PDB file of C-alpha atoms in Angstrom:
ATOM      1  CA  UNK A   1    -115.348  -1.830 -89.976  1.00  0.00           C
ATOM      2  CA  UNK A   2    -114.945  -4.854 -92.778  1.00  0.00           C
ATOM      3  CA  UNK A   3    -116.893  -7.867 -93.660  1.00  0.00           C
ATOM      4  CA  UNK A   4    -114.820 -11.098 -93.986  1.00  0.00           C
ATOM      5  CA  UNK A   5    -114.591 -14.985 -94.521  1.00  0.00           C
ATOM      6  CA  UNK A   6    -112.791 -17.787 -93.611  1.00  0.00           C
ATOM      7  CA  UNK A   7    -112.985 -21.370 -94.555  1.00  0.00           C
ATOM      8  CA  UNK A   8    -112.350 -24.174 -91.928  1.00  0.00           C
ATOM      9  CA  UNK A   9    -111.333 -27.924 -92.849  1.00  0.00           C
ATOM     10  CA  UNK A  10    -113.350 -30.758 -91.348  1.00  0.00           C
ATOM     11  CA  UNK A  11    -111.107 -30.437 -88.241  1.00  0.00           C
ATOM     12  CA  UNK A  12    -112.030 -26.744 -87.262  1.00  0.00           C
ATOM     13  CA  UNK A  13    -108.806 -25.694 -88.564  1.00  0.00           C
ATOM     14  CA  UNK A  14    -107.951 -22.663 -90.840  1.00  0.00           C
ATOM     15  CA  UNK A  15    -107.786 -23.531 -94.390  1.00  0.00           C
ATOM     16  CA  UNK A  16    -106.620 -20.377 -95.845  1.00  0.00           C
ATOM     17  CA  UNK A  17    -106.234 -16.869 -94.335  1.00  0.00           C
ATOM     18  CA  UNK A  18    -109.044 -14.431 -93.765  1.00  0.00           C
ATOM     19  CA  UNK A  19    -110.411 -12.519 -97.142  1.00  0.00           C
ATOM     20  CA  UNK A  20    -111.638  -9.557 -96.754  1.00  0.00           C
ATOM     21  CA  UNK A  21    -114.960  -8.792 -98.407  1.00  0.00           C
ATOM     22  CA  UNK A  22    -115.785  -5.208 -97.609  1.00  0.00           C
ATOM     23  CA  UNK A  23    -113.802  -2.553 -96.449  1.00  0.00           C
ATOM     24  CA  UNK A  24    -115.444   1.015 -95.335  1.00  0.00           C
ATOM     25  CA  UNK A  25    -113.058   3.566 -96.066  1.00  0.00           C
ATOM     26  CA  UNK A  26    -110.844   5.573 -93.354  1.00  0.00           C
ATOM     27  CA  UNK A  27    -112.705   8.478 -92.448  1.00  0.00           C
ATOM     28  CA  UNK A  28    -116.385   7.265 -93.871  1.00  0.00           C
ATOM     29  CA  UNK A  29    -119.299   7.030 -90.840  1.00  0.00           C
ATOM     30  CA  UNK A  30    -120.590   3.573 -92.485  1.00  0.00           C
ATOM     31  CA  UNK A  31    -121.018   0.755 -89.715  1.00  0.00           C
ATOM     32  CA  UNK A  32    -121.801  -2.783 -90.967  1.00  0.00           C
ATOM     33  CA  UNK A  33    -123.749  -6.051 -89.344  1.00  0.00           C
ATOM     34  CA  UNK A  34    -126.052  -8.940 -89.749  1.00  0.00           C
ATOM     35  CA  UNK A  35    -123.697 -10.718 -92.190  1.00  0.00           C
ATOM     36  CA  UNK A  36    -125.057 -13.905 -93.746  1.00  0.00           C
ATOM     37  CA  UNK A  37    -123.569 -16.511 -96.009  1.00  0.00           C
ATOM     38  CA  UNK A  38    -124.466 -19.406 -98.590  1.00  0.00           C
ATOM     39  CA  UNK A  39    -122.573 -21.681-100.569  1.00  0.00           C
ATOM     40  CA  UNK A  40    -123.330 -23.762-103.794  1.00  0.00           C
ATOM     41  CA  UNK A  41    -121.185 -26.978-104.232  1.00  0.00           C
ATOM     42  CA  UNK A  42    -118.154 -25.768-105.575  1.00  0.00           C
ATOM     43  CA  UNK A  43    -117.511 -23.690-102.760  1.00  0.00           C
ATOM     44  CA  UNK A  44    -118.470 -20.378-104.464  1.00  0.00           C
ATOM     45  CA  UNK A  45    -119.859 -18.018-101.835  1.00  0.00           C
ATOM     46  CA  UNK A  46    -122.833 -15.787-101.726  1.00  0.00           C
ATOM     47  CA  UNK A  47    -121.965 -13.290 -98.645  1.00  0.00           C
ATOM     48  CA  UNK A  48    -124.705 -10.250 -97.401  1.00  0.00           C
ATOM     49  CA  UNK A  49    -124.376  -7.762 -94.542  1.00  0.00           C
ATOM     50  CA  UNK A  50    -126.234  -4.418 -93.502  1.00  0.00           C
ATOM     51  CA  UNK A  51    -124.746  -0.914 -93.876  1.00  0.00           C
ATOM     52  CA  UNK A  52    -125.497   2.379 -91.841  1.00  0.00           C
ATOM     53  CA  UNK A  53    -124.178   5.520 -90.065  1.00  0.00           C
ATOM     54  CA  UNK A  54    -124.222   6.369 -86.854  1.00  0.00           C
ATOM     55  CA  UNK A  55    -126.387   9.169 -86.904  1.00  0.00           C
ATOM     56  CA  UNK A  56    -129.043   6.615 -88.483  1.00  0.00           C
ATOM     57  CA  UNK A  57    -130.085   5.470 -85.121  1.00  0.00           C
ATOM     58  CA  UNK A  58    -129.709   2.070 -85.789  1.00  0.00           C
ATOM     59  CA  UNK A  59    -130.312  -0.049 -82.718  1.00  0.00           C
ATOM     60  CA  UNK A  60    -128.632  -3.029 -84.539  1.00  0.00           C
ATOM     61  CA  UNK A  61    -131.932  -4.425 -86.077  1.00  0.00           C
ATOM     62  CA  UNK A  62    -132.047  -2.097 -88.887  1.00  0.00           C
ATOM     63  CA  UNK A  63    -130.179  -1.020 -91.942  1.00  0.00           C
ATOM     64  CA  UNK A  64    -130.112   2.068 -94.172  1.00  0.00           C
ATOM     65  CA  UNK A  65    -128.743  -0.663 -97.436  1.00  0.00           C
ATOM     66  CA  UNK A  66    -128.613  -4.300 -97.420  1.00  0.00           C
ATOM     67  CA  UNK A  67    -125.450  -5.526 -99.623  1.00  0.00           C
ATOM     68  CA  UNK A  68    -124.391  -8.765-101.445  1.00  0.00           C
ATOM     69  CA  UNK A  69    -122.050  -9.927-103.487  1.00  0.00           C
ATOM     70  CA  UNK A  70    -119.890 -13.343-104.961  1.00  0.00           C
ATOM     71  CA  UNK A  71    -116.718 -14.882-103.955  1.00  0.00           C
ATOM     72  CA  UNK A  72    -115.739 -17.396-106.003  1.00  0.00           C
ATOM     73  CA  UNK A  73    -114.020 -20.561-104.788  1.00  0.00           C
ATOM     74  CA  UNK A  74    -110.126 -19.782-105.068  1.00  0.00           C
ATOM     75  CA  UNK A  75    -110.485 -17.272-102.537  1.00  0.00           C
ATOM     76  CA  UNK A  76    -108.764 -14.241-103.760  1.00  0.00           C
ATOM     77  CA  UNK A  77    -109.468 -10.572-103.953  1.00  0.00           C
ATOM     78  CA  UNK A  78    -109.783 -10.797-108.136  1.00  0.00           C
ATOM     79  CA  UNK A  79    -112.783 -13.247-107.219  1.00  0.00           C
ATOM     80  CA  UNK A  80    -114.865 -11.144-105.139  1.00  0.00           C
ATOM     81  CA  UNK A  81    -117.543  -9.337-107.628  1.00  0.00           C
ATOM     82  CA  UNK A  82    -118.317  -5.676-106.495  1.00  0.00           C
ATOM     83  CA  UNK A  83    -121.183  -5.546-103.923  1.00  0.00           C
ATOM     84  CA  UNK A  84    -124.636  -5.367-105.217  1.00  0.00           C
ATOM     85  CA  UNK A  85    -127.220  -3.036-102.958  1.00  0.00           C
ATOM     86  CA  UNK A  86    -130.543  -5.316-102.100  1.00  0.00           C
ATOM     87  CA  UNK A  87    -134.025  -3.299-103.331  1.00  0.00           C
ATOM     88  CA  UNK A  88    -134.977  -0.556-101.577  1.00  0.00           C
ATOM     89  CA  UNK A  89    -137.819  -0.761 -99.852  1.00  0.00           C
ATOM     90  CA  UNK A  90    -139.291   2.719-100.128  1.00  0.00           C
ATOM     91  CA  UNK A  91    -137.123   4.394 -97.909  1.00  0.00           C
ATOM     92  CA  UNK A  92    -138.080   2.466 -95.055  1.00  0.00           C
ATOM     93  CA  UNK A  93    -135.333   0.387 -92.950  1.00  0.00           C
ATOM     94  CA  UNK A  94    -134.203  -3.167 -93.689  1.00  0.00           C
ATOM     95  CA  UNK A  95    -134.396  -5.690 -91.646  1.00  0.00           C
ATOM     96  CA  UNK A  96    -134.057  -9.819 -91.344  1.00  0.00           C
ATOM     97  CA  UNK A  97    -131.420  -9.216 -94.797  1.00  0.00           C
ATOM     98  CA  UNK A  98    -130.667 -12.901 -95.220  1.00  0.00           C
ATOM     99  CA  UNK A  99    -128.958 -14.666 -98.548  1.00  0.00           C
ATOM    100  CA  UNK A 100    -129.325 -18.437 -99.598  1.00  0.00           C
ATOM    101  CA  UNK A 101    -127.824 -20.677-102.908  1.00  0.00           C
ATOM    102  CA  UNK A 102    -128.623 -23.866-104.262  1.00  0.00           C
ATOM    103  CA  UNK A 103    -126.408 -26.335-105.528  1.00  0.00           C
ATOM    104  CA  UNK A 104    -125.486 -24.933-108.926  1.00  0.00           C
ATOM    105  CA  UNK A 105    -125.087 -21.332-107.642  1.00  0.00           C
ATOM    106  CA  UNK A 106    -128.634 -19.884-108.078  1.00  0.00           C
ATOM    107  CA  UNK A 107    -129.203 -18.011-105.224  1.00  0.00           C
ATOM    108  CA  UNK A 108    -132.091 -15.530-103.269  1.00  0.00           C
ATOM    109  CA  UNK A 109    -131.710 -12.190-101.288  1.00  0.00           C
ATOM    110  CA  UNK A 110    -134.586 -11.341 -98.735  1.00  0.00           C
ATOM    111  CA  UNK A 111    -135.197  -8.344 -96.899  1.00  0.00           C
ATOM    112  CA  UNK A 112    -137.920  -7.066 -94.848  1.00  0.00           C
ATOM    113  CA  UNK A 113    -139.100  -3.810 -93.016  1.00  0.00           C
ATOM    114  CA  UNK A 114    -141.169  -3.633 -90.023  1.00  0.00           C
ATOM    115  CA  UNK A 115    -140.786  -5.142 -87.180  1.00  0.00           C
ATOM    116  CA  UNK A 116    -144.424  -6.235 -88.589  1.00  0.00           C
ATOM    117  CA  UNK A 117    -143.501  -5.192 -92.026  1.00  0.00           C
ATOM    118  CA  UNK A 118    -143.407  -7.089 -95.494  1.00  0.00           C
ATOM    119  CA  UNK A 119    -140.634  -9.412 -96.401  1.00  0.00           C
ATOM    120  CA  UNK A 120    -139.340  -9.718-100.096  1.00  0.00           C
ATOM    121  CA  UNK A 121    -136.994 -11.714-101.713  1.00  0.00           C
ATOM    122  CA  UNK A 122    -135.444 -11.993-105.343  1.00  0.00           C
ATOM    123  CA  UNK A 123    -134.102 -14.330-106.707  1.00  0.00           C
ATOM    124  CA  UNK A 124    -131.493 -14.765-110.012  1.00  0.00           C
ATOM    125  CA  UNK A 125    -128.859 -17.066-111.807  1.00  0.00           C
ATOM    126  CA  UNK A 126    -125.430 -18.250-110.657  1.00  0.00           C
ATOM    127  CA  UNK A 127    -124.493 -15.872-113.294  1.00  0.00           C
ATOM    128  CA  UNK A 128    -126.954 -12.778-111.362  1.00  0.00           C
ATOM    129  CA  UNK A 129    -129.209 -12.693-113.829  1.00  0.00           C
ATOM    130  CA  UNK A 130    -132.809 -11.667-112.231  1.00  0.00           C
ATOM    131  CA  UNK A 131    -134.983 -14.088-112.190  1.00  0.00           C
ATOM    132  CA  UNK A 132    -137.518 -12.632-109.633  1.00  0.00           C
ATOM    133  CA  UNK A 133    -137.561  -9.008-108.229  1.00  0.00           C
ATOM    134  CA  UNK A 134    -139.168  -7.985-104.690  1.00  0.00           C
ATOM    135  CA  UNK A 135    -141.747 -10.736-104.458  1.00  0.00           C
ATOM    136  CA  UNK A 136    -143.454  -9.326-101.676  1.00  0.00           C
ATOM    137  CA  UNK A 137    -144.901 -11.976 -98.671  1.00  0.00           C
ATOM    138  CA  UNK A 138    -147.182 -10.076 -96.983  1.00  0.00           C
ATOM    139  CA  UNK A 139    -147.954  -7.959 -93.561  1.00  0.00           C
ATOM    140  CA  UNK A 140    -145.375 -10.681 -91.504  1.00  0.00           C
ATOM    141  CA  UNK A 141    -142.541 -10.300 -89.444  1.00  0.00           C
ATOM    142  CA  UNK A 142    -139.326 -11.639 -92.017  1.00  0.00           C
ATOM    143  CA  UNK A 143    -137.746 -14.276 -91.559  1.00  0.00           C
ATOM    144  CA  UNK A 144    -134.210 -15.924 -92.590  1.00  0.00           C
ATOM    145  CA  UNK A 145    -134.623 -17.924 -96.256  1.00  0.00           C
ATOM    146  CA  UNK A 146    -133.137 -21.417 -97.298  1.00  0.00           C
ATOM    147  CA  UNK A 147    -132.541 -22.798-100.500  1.00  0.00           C
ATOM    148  CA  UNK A 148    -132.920 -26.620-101.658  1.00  0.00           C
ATOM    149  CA  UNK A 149    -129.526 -27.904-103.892  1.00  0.00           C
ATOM    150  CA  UNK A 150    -132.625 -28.095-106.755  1.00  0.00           C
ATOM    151  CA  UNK A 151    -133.559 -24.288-106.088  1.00  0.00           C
ATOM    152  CA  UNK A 152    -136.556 -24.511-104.005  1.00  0.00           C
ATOM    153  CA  UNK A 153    -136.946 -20.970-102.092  1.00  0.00           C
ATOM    154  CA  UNK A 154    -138.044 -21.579 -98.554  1.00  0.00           C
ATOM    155  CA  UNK A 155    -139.283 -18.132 -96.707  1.00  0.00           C
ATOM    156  CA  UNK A 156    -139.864 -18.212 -93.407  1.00  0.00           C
ATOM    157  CA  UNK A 157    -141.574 -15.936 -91.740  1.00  0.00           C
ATOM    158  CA  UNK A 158    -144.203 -15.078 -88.434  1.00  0.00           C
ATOM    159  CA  UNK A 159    -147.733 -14.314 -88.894  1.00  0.00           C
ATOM    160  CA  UNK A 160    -149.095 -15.123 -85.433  1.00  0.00           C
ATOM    161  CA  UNK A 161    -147.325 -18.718 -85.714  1.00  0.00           C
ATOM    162  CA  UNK A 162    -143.772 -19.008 -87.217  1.00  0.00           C
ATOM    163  CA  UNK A 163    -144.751 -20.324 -90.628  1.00  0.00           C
ATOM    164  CA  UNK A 164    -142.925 -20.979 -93.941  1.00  0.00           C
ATOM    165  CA  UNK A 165    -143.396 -21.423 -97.635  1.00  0.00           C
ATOM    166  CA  UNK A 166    -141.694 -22.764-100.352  1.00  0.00           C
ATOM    167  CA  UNK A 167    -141.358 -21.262-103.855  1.00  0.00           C
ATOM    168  CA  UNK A 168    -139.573 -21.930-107.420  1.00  0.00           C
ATOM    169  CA  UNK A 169    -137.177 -19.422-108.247  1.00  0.00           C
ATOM    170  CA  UNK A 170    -139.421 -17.757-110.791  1.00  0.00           C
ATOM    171  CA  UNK A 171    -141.694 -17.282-107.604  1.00  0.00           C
ATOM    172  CA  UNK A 172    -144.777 -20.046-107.747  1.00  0.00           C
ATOM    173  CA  UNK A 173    -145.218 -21.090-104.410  1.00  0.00           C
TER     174      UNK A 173
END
């Protein structure tokens, strides 16, 4: 099981071969899904996917670890940083993980638990500094997250009604 990219040109057509992201070792029970990518405007990429074994019972909605990390726009294996494991959320199961940049490479990570759960999100610098750290929504079902090119955080999520909210990266709503 890996995760991987590939960019496209305006035509649909390959512009580059596929780069692999993640790679679980031969022999390791580690099974991967819900991948998600952003992109700021120089074409560096923010990539996220779910990890878990088989024996975790995973029905494909949940994840033992959510992981992220940066590929950087020359596409080559020396760009991609080492993969950074999203909160944990007391022991409980991820779900909705979900990853979003703004235009100068700030970018957010949200995760939730439930299927009525909590989402959270974080948020930090294009250079991963923190900025916020498991800012917590609510009792909600998550939701994916979007990103304005100024940094403007917008959460969705479902609280009888699909609903959303926007925050700064430092969290004000």
């Amino acid at each position: 099981d890996y995760v991987a990219l590939s960019r496209f040109d305006a035509a649909g057509e390959p512009a580059g071969p596929e780069l692999q992201v993640y790679r679980v070792s031969e022999g390791e029970d580690e099974l991967l899904g819900m991948p998600s990518m952003a992109a700021d405007q120089n074409g560096n990429l923010m990539v996220s996917w779910g990890s878990y074994t088989s024996e975790s019972g995973n029905d494909g909605n949940y994840y033992l670890q959510g992981l992220y990390t940066r590929v950087d726009h020359d596409d080559t294996n020396a760009t991609i940083a080492a993969p950074q494991g999203f909160p944990d959320s007391g022991g409980s199961p991820d779900n909705c993980l979900d990853i979003a940049s703004d235009a100068d490479g700030d970018y957010g990570i949200a995760w939730g638990f439930g299927p009525a759960g909590i989402e959270f999100w974080s948020t930090f610098t294009a250079q991963g500094n923190g900025l916020i750290s498991g800012y917590g929504i609510g009792s909600i079902t998550p939701g994916p997250i979007a990103m304005e090119p100024n940094g403007t955080l917008v959460a969705t999520f479902v609280s009888g009604v699909a609903r959303f909210r926007r925050y700064t990266l430092d969290g004000t709503a």
